[in-house]
JSON list of C-alpha atoms in Angstrom, two decimals:
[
{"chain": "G", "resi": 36, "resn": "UNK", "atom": "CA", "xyz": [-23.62, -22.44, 37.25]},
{"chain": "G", "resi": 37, "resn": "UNK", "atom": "CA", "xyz": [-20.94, -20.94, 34.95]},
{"chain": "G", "resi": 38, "resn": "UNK", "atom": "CA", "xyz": [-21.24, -23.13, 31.91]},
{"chain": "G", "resi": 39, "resn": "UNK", "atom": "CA", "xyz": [-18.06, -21.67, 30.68]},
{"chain": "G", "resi": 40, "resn": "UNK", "atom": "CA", "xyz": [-15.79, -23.50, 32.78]},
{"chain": "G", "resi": 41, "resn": "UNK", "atom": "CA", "xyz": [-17.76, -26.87, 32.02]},
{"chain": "G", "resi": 42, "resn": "UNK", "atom": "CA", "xyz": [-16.18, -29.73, 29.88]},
{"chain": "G", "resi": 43, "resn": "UNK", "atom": "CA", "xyz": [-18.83, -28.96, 27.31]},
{"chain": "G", "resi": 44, "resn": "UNK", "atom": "CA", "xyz": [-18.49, -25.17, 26.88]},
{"chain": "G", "resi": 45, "resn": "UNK", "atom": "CA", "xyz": [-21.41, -22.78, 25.55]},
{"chain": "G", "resi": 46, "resn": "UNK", "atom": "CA", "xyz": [-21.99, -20.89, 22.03]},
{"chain": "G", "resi": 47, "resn": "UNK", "atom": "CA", "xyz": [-22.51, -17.97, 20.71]},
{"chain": "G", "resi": 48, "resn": "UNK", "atom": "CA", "xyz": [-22.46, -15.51, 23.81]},
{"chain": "G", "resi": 49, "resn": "UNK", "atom": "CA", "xyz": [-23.43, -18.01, 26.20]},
{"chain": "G", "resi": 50, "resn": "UNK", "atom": "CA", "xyz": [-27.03, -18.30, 25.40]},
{"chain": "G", "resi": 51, "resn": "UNK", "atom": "CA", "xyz": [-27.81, -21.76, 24.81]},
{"chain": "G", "resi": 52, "resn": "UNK", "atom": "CA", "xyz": [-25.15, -24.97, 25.63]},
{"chain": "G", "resi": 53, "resn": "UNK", "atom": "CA", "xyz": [-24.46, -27.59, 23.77]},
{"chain": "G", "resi": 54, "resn": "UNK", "atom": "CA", "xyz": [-26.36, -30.42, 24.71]},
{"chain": "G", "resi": 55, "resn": "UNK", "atom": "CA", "xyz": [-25.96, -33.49, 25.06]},
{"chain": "G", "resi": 56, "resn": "UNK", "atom": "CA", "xyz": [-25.96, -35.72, 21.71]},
{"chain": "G", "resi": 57, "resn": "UNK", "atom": "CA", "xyz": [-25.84, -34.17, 17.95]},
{"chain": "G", "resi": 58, "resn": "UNK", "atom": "CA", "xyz": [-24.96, -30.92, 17.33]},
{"chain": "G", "resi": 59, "resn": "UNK", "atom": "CA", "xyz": [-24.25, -28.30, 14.32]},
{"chain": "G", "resi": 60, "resn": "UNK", "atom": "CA", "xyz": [-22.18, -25.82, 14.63]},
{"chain": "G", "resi": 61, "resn": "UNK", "atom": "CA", "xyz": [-22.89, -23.78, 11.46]},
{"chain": "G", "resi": 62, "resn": "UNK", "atom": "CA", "xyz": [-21.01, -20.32, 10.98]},
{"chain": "G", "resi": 63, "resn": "UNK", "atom": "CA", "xyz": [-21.39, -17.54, 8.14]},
{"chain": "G", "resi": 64, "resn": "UNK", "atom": "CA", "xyz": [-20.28, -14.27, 7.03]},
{"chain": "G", "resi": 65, "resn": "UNK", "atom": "CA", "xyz": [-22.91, -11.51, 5.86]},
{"chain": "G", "resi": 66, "resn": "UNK", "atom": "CA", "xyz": [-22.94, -12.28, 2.32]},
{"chain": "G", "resi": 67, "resn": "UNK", "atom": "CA", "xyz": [-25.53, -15.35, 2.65]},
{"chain": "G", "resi": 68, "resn": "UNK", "atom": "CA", "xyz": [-27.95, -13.30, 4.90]},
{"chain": "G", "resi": 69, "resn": "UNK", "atom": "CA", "xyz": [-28.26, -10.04, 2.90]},
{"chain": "G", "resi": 70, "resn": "UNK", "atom": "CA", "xyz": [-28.16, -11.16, -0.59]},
{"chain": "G", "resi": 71, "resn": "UNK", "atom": "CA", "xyz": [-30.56, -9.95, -2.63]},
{"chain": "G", "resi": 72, "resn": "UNK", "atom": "CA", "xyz": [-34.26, -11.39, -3.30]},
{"chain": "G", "resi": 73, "resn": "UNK", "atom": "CA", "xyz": [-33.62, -14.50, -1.35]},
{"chain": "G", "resi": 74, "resn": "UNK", "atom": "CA", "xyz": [-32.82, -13.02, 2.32]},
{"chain": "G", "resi": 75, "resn": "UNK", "atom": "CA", "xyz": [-31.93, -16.21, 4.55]},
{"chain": "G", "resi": 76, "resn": "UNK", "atom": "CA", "xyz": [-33.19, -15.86, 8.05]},
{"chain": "G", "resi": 77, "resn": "UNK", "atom": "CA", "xyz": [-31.96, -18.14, 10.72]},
{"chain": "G", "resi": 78, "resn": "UNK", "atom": "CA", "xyz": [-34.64, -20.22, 10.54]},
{"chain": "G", "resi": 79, "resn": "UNK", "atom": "CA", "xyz": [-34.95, -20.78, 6.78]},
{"chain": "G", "resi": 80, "resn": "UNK", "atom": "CA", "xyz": [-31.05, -21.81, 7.53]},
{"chain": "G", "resi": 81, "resn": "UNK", "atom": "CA", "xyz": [-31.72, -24.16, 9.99]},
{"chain": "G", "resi": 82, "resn": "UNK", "atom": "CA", "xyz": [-34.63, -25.81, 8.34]},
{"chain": "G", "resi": 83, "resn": "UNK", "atom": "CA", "xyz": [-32.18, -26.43, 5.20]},
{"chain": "G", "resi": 84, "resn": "UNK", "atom": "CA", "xyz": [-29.10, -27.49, 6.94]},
{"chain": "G", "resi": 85, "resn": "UNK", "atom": "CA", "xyz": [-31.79, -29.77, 9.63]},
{"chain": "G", "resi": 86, "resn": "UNK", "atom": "CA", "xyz": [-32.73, -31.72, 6.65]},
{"chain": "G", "resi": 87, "resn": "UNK", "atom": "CA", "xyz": [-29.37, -32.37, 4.51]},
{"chain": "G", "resi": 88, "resn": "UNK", "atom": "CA", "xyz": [-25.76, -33.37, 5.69]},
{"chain": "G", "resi": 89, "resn": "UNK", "atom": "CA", "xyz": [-23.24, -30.30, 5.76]},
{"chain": "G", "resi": 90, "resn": "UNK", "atom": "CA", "xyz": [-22.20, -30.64, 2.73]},
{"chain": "G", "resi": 91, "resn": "UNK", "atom": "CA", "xyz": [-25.40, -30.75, 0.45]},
{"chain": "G", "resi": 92, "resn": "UNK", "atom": "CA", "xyz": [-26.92, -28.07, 3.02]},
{"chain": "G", "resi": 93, "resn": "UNK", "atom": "CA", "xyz": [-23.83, -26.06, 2.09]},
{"chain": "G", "resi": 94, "resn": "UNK", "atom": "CA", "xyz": [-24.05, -26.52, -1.50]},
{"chain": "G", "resi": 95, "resn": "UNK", "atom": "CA", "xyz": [-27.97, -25.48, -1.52]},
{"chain": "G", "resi": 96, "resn": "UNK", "atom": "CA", "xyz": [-27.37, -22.18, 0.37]},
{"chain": "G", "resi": 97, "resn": "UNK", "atom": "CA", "xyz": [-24.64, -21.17, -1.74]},
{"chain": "G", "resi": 98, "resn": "UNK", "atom": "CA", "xyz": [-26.37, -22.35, -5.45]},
{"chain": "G", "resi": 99, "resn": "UNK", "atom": "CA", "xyz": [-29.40, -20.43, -4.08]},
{"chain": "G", "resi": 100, "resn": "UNK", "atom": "CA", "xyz": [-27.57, -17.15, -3.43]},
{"chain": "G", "resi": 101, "resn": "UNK", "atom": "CA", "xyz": [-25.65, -17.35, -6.51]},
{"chain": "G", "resi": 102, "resn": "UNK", "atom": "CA", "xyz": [-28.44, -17.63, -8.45]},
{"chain": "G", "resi": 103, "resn": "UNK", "atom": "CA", "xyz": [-30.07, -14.04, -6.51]},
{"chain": "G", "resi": 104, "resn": "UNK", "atom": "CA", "xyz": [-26.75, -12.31, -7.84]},
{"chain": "G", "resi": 105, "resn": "UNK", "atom": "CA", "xyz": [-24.92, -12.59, -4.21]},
{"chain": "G", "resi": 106, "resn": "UNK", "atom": "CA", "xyz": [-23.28, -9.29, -4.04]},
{"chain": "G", "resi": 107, "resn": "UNK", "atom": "CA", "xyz": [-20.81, -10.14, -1.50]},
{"chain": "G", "resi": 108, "resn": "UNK", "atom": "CA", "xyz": [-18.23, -13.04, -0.32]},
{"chain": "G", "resi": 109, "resn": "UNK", "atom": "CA", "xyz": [-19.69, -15.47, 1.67]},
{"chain": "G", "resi": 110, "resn": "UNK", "atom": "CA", "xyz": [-18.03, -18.37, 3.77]},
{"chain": "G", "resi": 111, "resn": "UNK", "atom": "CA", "xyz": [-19.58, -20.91, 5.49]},
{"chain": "G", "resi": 112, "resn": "UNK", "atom": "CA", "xyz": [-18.03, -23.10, 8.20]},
{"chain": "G", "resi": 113, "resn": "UNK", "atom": "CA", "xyz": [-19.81, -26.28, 9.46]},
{"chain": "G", "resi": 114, "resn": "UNK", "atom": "CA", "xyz": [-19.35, -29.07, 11.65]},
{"chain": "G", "resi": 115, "resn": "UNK", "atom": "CA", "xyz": [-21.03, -31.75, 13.67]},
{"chain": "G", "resi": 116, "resn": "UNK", "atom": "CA", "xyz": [-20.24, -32.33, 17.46]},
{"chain": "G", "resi": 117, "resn": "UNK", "atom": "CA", "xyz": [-21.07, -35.01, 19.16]},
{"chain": "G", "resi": 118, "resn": "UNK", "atom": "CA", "xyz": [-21.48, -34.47, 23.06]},
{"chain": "G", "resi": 119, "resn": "UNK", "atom": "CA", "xyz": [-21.02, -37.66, 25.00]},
{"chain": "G", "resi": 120, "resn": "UNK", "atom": "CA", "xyz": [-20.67, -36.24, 28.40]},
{"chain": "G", "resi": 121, "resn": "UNK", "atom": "CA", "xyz": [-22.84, -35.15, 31.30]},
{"chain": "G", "resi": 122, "resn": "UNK", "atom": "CA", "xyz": [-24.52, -31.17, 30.42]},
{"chain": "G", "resi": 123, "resn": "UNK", "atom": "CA", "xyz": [-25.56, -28.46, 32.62]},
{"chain": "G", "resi": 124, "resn": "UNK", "atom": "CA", "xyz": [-29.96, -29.35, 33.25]},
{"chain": "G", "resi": 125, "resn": "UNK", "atom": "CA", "xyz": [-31.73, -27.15, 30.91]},
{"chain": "G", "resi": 126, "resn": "UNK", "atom": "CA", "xyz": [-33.94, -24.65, 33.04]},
{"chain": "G", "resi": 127, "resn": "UNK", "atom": "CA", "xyz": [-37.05, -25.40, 30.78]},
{"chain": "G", "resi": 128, "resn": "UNK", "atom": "CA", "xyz": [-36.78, -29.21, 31.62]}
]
């Protein structure tokens, strides 16, 4: 099945879909993943923004990498989504 062309479309390069309920879309430029002496990896991310709303997740990621001397820009863009409507069956499930 083409999960493309479903109502609830896929991310990233069409590993994973959305699925049904809460999600957080959470985009970033290189600056917050290659500063120096605090290197976020995805899951370190995750964990942080898992356990605080956008905005305090946000907050804690950038205080943290301004505090390493950030060497570069960095945006973040977040958002929740909440998917109401039927999904494609995940294959592990």
């Amino acid at each position: 099945m083409n999960t493309f062309e479903q109502i609830v479309s896929c991310y990233s390069s069409g590993i994973r879909e959305l699925r049904a309920g809460a999600n957080r879309i959470f985009l970033t430029t290189d600056g917050l993943v290659e500063c120096p002496n605090e290197p976020f990896s995805s899951k370190e991310i995750y964990l942080i923004m898992k356990g605080h709303t956008i905005k305090k997740g946000t907050e804690i990621l950038l205080q943290t990498i301004k505090e390493n001397g950030v060497r570069d820009s960095t945006t973040i863009i977040a958002w929740d989504v909440q998917v109401t409507t039927m999904v494609t069956r995940p294959s592990d499930g």
